[in-house]
C-alpha cells in the first residue's frame, strides 16, 4: 500500500470529485444543447414531433445517412433575412444593459449600507433582501400590475395627494419593464456586492484616513477597487438572465417591447416552428457565451492573483 | 378560449393534481385537459359519483401550449379540448384517434347545424365532439364609451376599427386579443375582405390597417382584458364572448358601477368551437368515451353552459338552460345572426403561418 497522504493516492475518488461537475454539464447542458442544435438544422412539418428528418435507427446505417443528409443551415439563413431577429437581439441586450446599470446604481448603496450596519442587525438586513423570494416571481410581477395600472395604487396615491391630475401611463411601457426587471433581479446584485463589501479590511480605510485621505477619495481608491469582484459577479448574475427574460416584458411591457425571449416564444408556439426557434436559441447562447467567457476570465485571473 | 390569468399558478395547481393522480394510475380514471375556468366542478364530482371513474383534471390557458404538448407526444391525457382550427391540424399530424361512436349513444342529442359547421375542421365529426362554442366580438364599458364617443356605432366593427372612433376611445383604454387567428379576420371583415386566413395579401392588408390603429391601442393581450374591463381600466376590447360575460359578472360583483356590454357586430363575427377529442396514445380510451358520453347528456351540457356563459353544440340541452343564458342573443344568437357568423380555416402551410405571425408582429411593434 502506498502512503495514503500522498497526492493521487486514491485516483478513483479524485476522478469522481473532478468528474462530477463535468458529468453534470454533460447531462444537463451539453446533451440538451446538442438536441437543440440538431433540431435547429431540421425542417418544420405537420407531424408528431413537428420537424423532420427524424433519426430512424431501425434502418441501420442507412437511417443515419438519410438523417444526416436532411440537415442544413437554412434556418440560420432565415434569421439573417428578416431584421426582426436582429432588432430583438439588440433590444434585449439594450434592456438588459440599462437594467444592469440601474441595479448597480441602486444596489451598491444598499449593499454598502448593509455592510456598514452594526454586526448584530446585518443578518436581518440580508434576510430582508432575500425575503421577496418567498413569494413566487409571477405573483410579484402581477402585484406590479396592480401598482402601475392607470387605476392602480400608484396613480390613486399620486392623484389623492394632488401631485398629478391625470393618471400616469407607466403600465405596458418599457418603463414598466425596467421597473419589473430591476425589482425582480436586485437581490442578485445586492448579495454579491454585500459579500465583497462586508469582508473589506477596515484597517485600510483607517490607514488612508490617518494619512490624510478624504473619505470620498478613500472610497474611490480603496473600497471600489476592492469590491470590484462583487460588482462583476452582480452584473453578470443579473445581465445574463435579463437578456433572455420573457415573463416580465410579457406581463408589464407593451406590444412594442421587442425582446428575443418573446420572438423565440412566437416562433415556437405561434409558428410551431421548432427548428427556427432552436436556431434562435443557439444564437442566443452564443451571444451569452461571450460575457460568460469574459466573466470566467476575470475570475480565473483573480484566483491567480490571490495565489 | 378562456383566461390566461395566473397562468403559471394554475399550471402548477394542475401539475399538483396530475402528480396526485399517479397513485390512482390504475384503470379507473380519466385524465382531462381543459381550458382554465371552463367547467362547473360539480359536473366532475357528479361524474365520479355516477361512474366510479376518478377524474384527473388539468387546465391550460392557450391552444399553442396544448398543441406543443400534443406534438411532443405521450401527454398522458385521455381527453383534450383544443379549438377546432387547431384540432384540424392536429388530426392531420396524427395526434388524435377516431371516436368509437357505438360508445357514444348520446350523440343523438347534438345540434346538427353546429356539427355541420365543425365538419369543416373535423370531417364527418369523426374525431371530436363539441364542448362549447362562441363568438369573437366587442366588449365595452357602456358609460365610458358613451362619454368618449356619444354617437358610437355600437353594433359595428367601425367602433374599434375606424381610426377616427378609436382615436376618441384611446383615452379610456383599448385592448385587443393578442391572437392573429382570432383578430385579423374581423379586421378583414371590416375592410370588406373575405374573413379568412388563406390569402397572404389580405392578411397583410388587415395587419397594415391594424398598424394604423396601433397608436390608439393600449395593449394586445388574450386574457388581461377580462380584469381590465371589469375594473374599468379599459373601455373597449375585441375578445371572446364568454370572457366578456365573465368581466361583466366580475364588475357586477365588485359593485363599483362598471357596466360591461358585449355585442356581435352587424357585419358578422367569427364563430369558434372548442372540441373534445381523445389522443391516439391515451391510456384510458374506454373511460374517455364514457366521459364524452357523459358530457353529451343534455342536463350536463346545460349545466356547463350555465356556468361558463358559452353556448354548446347540444340541441337537447337547451331546455335545461338558465333563462338568462338561453335568451341572451349574444350567447345563443338568433338564427339570422347565426347565419352571419363566419368560420376561419385552419392554417396548414407553414409559409402562411409565418407570414401571419410576421405581419402580426409588424402591426404590433412597427418592426
PDB file of N, CA, C and O in Angstrom, chain A residues 82, chain B residues 184 187-188 191 193 196-212 351-360 362-363:
ATOM      1  N   UNK A  82     -34.556  38.450 -42.125  1.00  0.00           N
ATOM      2  CA  UNK A  82     -35.552  39.342 -41.541  1.00  0.00           C
ATOM      3  C   UNK A  82     -34.919  40.126 -40.398  1.00  0.00           C
ATOM      4  O   UNK A  82     -34.357  39.543 -39.477  1.00  0.00           O
TER       5      UNK A  82
ATOM      6  N   UNK B 184     -57.454  39.116 -36.819  1.00  0.00           N
ATOM      7  CA  UNK B 184     -57.327  39.623 -38.185  1.00  0.00           C
ATOM      8  C   UNK B 184     -58.568  39.363 -39.046  1.00  0.00           C
ATOM      9  O   UNK B 184     -58.951  40.229 -39.833  1.00  0.00           O
ATOM     10  N   UNK B 187     -60.838  42.225 -38.725  1.00  0.00           N
ATOM     11  CA  UNK B 187     -60.351  43.426 -39.411  1.00  0.00           C
ATOM     12  C   UNK B 187     -60.640  43.292 -40.907  1.00  0.00           C
ATOM     13  O   UNK B 187     -61.068  44.246 -41.566  1.00  0.00           O
ATOM     14  N   UNK B 188     -60.425  42.074 -41.449  1.00  0.00           N
ATOM     15  CA  UNK B 188     -60.720  41.831 -42.867  1.00  0.00           C
ATOM     16  C   UNK B 188     -62.196  42.068 -43.140  1.00  0.00           C
ATOM     17  O   UNK B 188     -62.563  42.672 -44.146  1.00  0.00           O
ATOM     18  N   UNK B 191     -62.820  45.635 -43.379  1.00  0.00           N
ATOM     19  CA  UNK B 191     -62.267  46.206 -44.607  1.00  0.00           C
ATOM     20  C   UNK B 191     -62.988  45.713 -45.854  1.00  0.00           C
ATOM     21  O   UNK B 191     -62.668  46.122 -46.961  1.00  0.00           O
ATOM     22  N   UNK B 193     -62.905  42.578 -46.892  1.00  0.00           N
ATOM     23  CA  UNK B 193     -62.196  41.436 -47.475  1.00  0.00           C
ATOM     24  C   UNK B 193     -62.818  40.152 -46.945  1.00  0.00           C
ATOM     25  O   UNK B 193     -63.510  40.165 -45.933  1.00  0.00           O
ATOM     26  N   UNK B 196     -60.833  35.340 -43.959  1.00  0.00           N
ATOM     27  CA  UNK B 196     -60.191  34.032 -43.840  1.00  0.00           C
ATOM     28  C   UNK B 196     -58.682  34.230 -43.886  1.00  0.00           C
ATOM     29  O   UNK B 196     -58.207  35.318 -44.186  1.00  0.00           O
ATOM     30  N   UNK B 197     -57.948  33.182 -43.606  1.00  0.00           N
ATOM     31  CA  UNK B 197     -56.500  33.352 -43.469  1.00  0.00           C
ATOM     32  C   UNK B 197     -55.730  32.573 -44.523  1.00  0.00           C
ATOM     33  O   UNK B 197     -54.635  32.094 -44.288  1.00  0.00           O
ATOM     34  N   UNK B 198     -56.319  32.433 -45.724  1.00  0.00           N
ATOM     35  CA  UNK B 198     -55.638  31.657 -46.746  1.00  0.00           C
ATOM     36  C   UNK B 198     -54.853  32.554 -47.698  1.00  0.00           C
ATOM     37  O   UNK B 198     -53.882  32.130 -48.294  1.00  0.00           O
ATOM     38  N   UNK B 199     -55.285  33.820 -47.813  1.00  0.00           N
ATOM     39  CA  UNK B 199     -54.668  34.732 -48.756  1.00  0.00           C
ATOM     40  C   UNK B 199     -53.674  35.649 -48.032  1.00  0.00           C
ATOM     41  O   UNK B 199     -54.060  36.520 -47.261  1.00  0.00           O
ATOM     42  N   UNK B 200     -52.389  35.446 -48.296  1.00  0.00           N
ATOM     43  CA  UNK B 200     -51.354  36.198 -47.582  1.00  0.00           C
ATOM     44  C   UNK B 200     -51.508  37.705 -47.807  1.00  0.00           C
ATOM     45  O   UNK B 200     -51.327  38.507 -46.892  1.00  0.00           O
ATOM     46  N   UNK B 201     -51.902  38.100 -49.037  1.00  0.00           N
ATOM     47  CA  UNK B 201     -52.048  39.533 -49.333  1.00  0.00           C
ATOM     48  C   UNK B 201     -53.119  40.174 -48.450  1.00  0.00           C
ATOM     49  O   UNK B 201     -52.940  41.271 -47.928  1.00  0.00           O
ATOM     50  N   UNK B 202     -54.253  39.479 -48.313  1.00  0.00           N
ATOM     51  CA  UNK B 202     -55.334  40.014 -47.484  1.00  0.00           C
ATOM     52  C   UNK B 202     -54.913  40.095 -46.021  1.00  0.00           C
ATOM     53  O   UNK B 202     -55.232  41.062 -45.321  1.00  0.00           O
ATOM     54  N   UNK B 203     -54.187  39.073 -45.581  1.00  0.00           N
ATOM     55  CA  UNK B 203     -53.695  39.066 -44.202  1.00  0.00           C
ATOM     56  C   UNK B 203     -52.821  40.293 -43.984  1.00  0.00           C
ATOM     57  O   UNK B 203     -52.950  41.014 -42.986  1.00  0.00           O
ATOM     58  N   UNK B 204     -51.956  40.564 -44.960  1.00  0.00           N
ATOM     59  CA  UNK B 204     -51.048  41.704 -44.804  1.00  0.00           C
ATOM     60  C   UNK B 204     -51.791  43.027 -44.832  1.00  0.00           C
ATOM     61  O   UNK B 204     -51.442  43.955 -44.106  1.00  0.00           O
ATOM     62  N   UNK B 205     -52.852  43.088 -45.675  1.00  0.00           N
ATOM     63  CA  UNK B 205     -53.652  44.326 -45.714  1.00  0.00           C
ATOM     64  C   UNK B 205     -54.287  44.586 -44.356  1.00  0.00           C
ATOM     65  O   UNK B 205     -54.301  45.721 -43.859  1.00  0.00           O
ATOM     66  N   UNK B 206     -54.847  43.538 -43.765  1.00  0.00           N
ATOM     67  CA  UNK B 206     -55.507  43.684 -42.468  1.00  0.00           C
ATOM     68  C   UNK B 206     -54.501  44.089 -41.398  1.00  0.00           C
ATOM     69  O   UNK B 206     -54.764  44.966 -40.573  1.00  0.00           O
ATOM     70  N   UNK B 207     -53.325  43.459 -41.438  1.00  0.00           N
ATOM     71  CA  UNK B 207     -52.302  43.782 -40.447  1.00  0.00           C
ATOM     72  C   UNK B 207     -51.842  45.223 -40.615  1.00  0.00           C
ATOM     73  O   UNK B 207     -51.602  45.932 -39.631  1.00  0.00           O
ATOM     74  N   UNK B 208     -51.768  45.652 -41.872  1.00  0.00           N
ATOM     75  CA  UNK B 208     -51.358  47.027 -42.135  1.00  0.00           C
ATOM     76  C   UNK B 208     -52.373  48.016 -41.559  1.00  0.00           C
ATOM     77  O   UNK B 208     -52.009  49.016 -40.939  1.00  0.00           O
ATOM     78  N   UNK B 209     -53.646  47.696 -41.738  1.00  0.00           N
ATOM     79  CA  UNK B 209     -54.682  48.554 -41.171  1.00  0.00           C
ATOM     80  C   UNK B 209     -54.555  48.613 -39.649  1.00  0.00           C
ATOM     81  O   UNK B 209     -54.676  49.666 -39.036  1.00  0.00           O
ATOM     82  N   UNK B 210     -54.290  47.451 -39.079  1.00  0.00           N
ATOM     83  CA  UNK B 210     -54.137  47.382 -37.632  1.00  0.00           C
ATOM     84  C   UNK B 210     -52.942  48.219 -37.181  1.00  0.00           C
ATOM     85  O   UNK B 210     -52.989  48.871 -36.122  1.00  0.00           O
ATOM     86  N   UNK B 211     -51.896  48.223 -38.010  1.00  0.00           N
ATOM     87  CA  UNK B 211     -50.724  49.040 -37.705  1.00  0.00           C
ATOM     88  C   UNK B 211     -51.093  50.509 -37.584  1.00  0.00           C
ATOM     89  O   UNK B 211     -50.566  51.235 -36.738  1.00  0.00           O
ATOM     90  N   UNK B 212     -52.054  50.943 -38.419  1.00  0.00           N
ATOM     91  CA  UNK B 212     -52.500  52.345 -38.364  1.00  0.00           C
ATOM     92  C   UNK B 212     -53.239  52.635 -37.060  1.00  0.00           C
ATOM     93  O   UNK B 212     -53.260  53.762 -36.577  1.00  0.00           O
ATOM     94  N   UNK B 351     -45.619  28.487 -44.513  1.00  0.00           N
ATOM     95  CA  UNK B 351     -45.280  29.815 -45.057  1.00  0.00           C
ATOM     96  C   UNK B 351     -46.373  30.820 -44.724  1.00  0.00           C
ATOM     97  O   UNK B 351     -46.109  31.972 -44.388  1.00  0.00           O
ATOM     98  N   UNK B 352     -47.653  30.380 -44.835  1.00  0.00           N
ATOM     99  CA  UNK B 352     -48.768  31.266 -44.495  1.00  0.00           C
ATOM    100  C   UNK B 352     -48.712  31.588 -43.004  1.00  0.00           C
ATOM    101  O   UNK B 352     -48.888  32.734 -42.592  1.00  0.00           O
ATOM    102  N   UNK B 353     -48.442  30.563 -42.197  1.00  0.00           N
ATOM    103  CA  UNK B 353     -48.363  30.773 -40.754  1.00  0.00           C
ATOM    104  C   UNK B 353     -47.267  31.787 -40.406  1.00  0.00           C
ATOM    105  O   UNK B 353     -47.461  32.693 -39.595  1.00  0.00           O
ATOM    106  N   UNK B 354     -46.131  31.628 -41.052  1.00  0.00           N
ATOM    107  CA  UNK B 354     -45.010  32.535 -40.801  1.00  0.00           C
ATOM    108  C   UNK B 354     -45.367  33.955 -41.214  1.00  0.00           C
ATOM    109  O   UNK B 354     -45.115  34.915 -40.485  1.00  0.00           O
ATOM    110  N   UNK B 355     -46.011  34.088 -42.405  1.00  0.00           N
ATOM    111  CA  UNK B 355     -46.405  35.414 -42.895  1.00  0.00           C
ATOM    112  C   UNK B 355     -47.396  36.051 -41.929  1.00  0.00           C
ATOM    113  O   UNK B 355     -47.329  37.254 -41.642  1.00  0.00           O
ATOM    114  N   UNK B 356     -48.309  35.240 -41.402  1.00  0.00           N
ATOM    115  CA  UNK B 356     -49.325  35.745 -40.478  1.00  0.00           C
ATOM    116  C   UNK B 356     -48.674  36.247 -39.186  1.00  0.00           C
ATOM    117  O   UNK B 356     -48.929  37.370 -38.745  1.00  0.00           O
ATOM    118  N   UNK B 357     -47.823  35.444 -38.593  1.00  0.00           N
ATOM    119  CA  UNK B 357     -47.167  35.839 -37.345  1.00  0.00           C
ATOM    120  C   UNK B 357     -46.299  37.074 -37.559  1.00  0.00           C
ATOM    121  O   UNK B 357     -46.258  37.978 -36.733  1.00  0.00           O
ATOM    122  N   UNK B 358     -45.632  37.082 -38.725  1.00  0.00           N
ATOM    123  CA  UNK B 358     -44.736  38.206 -39.018  1.00  0.00           C
ATOM    124  C   UNK B 358     -45.531  39.499 -39.190  1.00  0.00           C
ATOM    125  O   UNK B 358     -45.161  40.544 -38.652  1.00  0.00           O
ATOM    126  N   UNK B 359     -46.632  39.424 -39.952  1.00  0.00           N
ATOM    127  CA  UNK B 359     -47.471  40.611 -40.172  1.00  0.00           C
ATOM    128  C   UNK B 359     -48.019  41.095 -38.836  1.00  0.00           C
ATOM    129  O   UNK B 359     -48.150  42.291 -38.588  1.00  0.00           O
ATOM    130  N   UNK B 360     -48.329  40.160 -37.969  1.00  0.00           N
ATOM    131  CA  UNK B 360     -48.878  40.480 -36.659  1.00  0.00           C
ATOM    132  C   UNK B 360     -47.838  41.218 -35.812  1.00  0.00           C
ATOM    133  O   UNK B 360     -48.130  42.238 -35.195  1.00  0.00           O
ATOM    134  N   UNK B 362     -45.356  42.865 -36.931  1.00  0.00           N
ATOM    135  CA  UNK B 362     -45.118  44.175 -37.529  1.00  0.00           C
ATOM    136  C   UNK B 362     -46.221  45.151 -37.112  1.00  0.00           C
ATOM    137  O   UNK B 362     -45.942  46.291 -36.760  1.00  0.00           O
ATOM    138  N   UNK B 363     -47.462  44.674 -37.136  1.00  0.00           N
ATOM    139  CA  UNK B 363     -48.580  45.553 -36.753  1.00  0.00           C
ATOM    140  C   UNK B 363     -48.427  46.008 -35.305  1.00  0.00           C
ATOM    141  O   UNK B 363     -48.721  47.151 -34.957  1.00  0.00           O
TER     142      UNK B 363
END
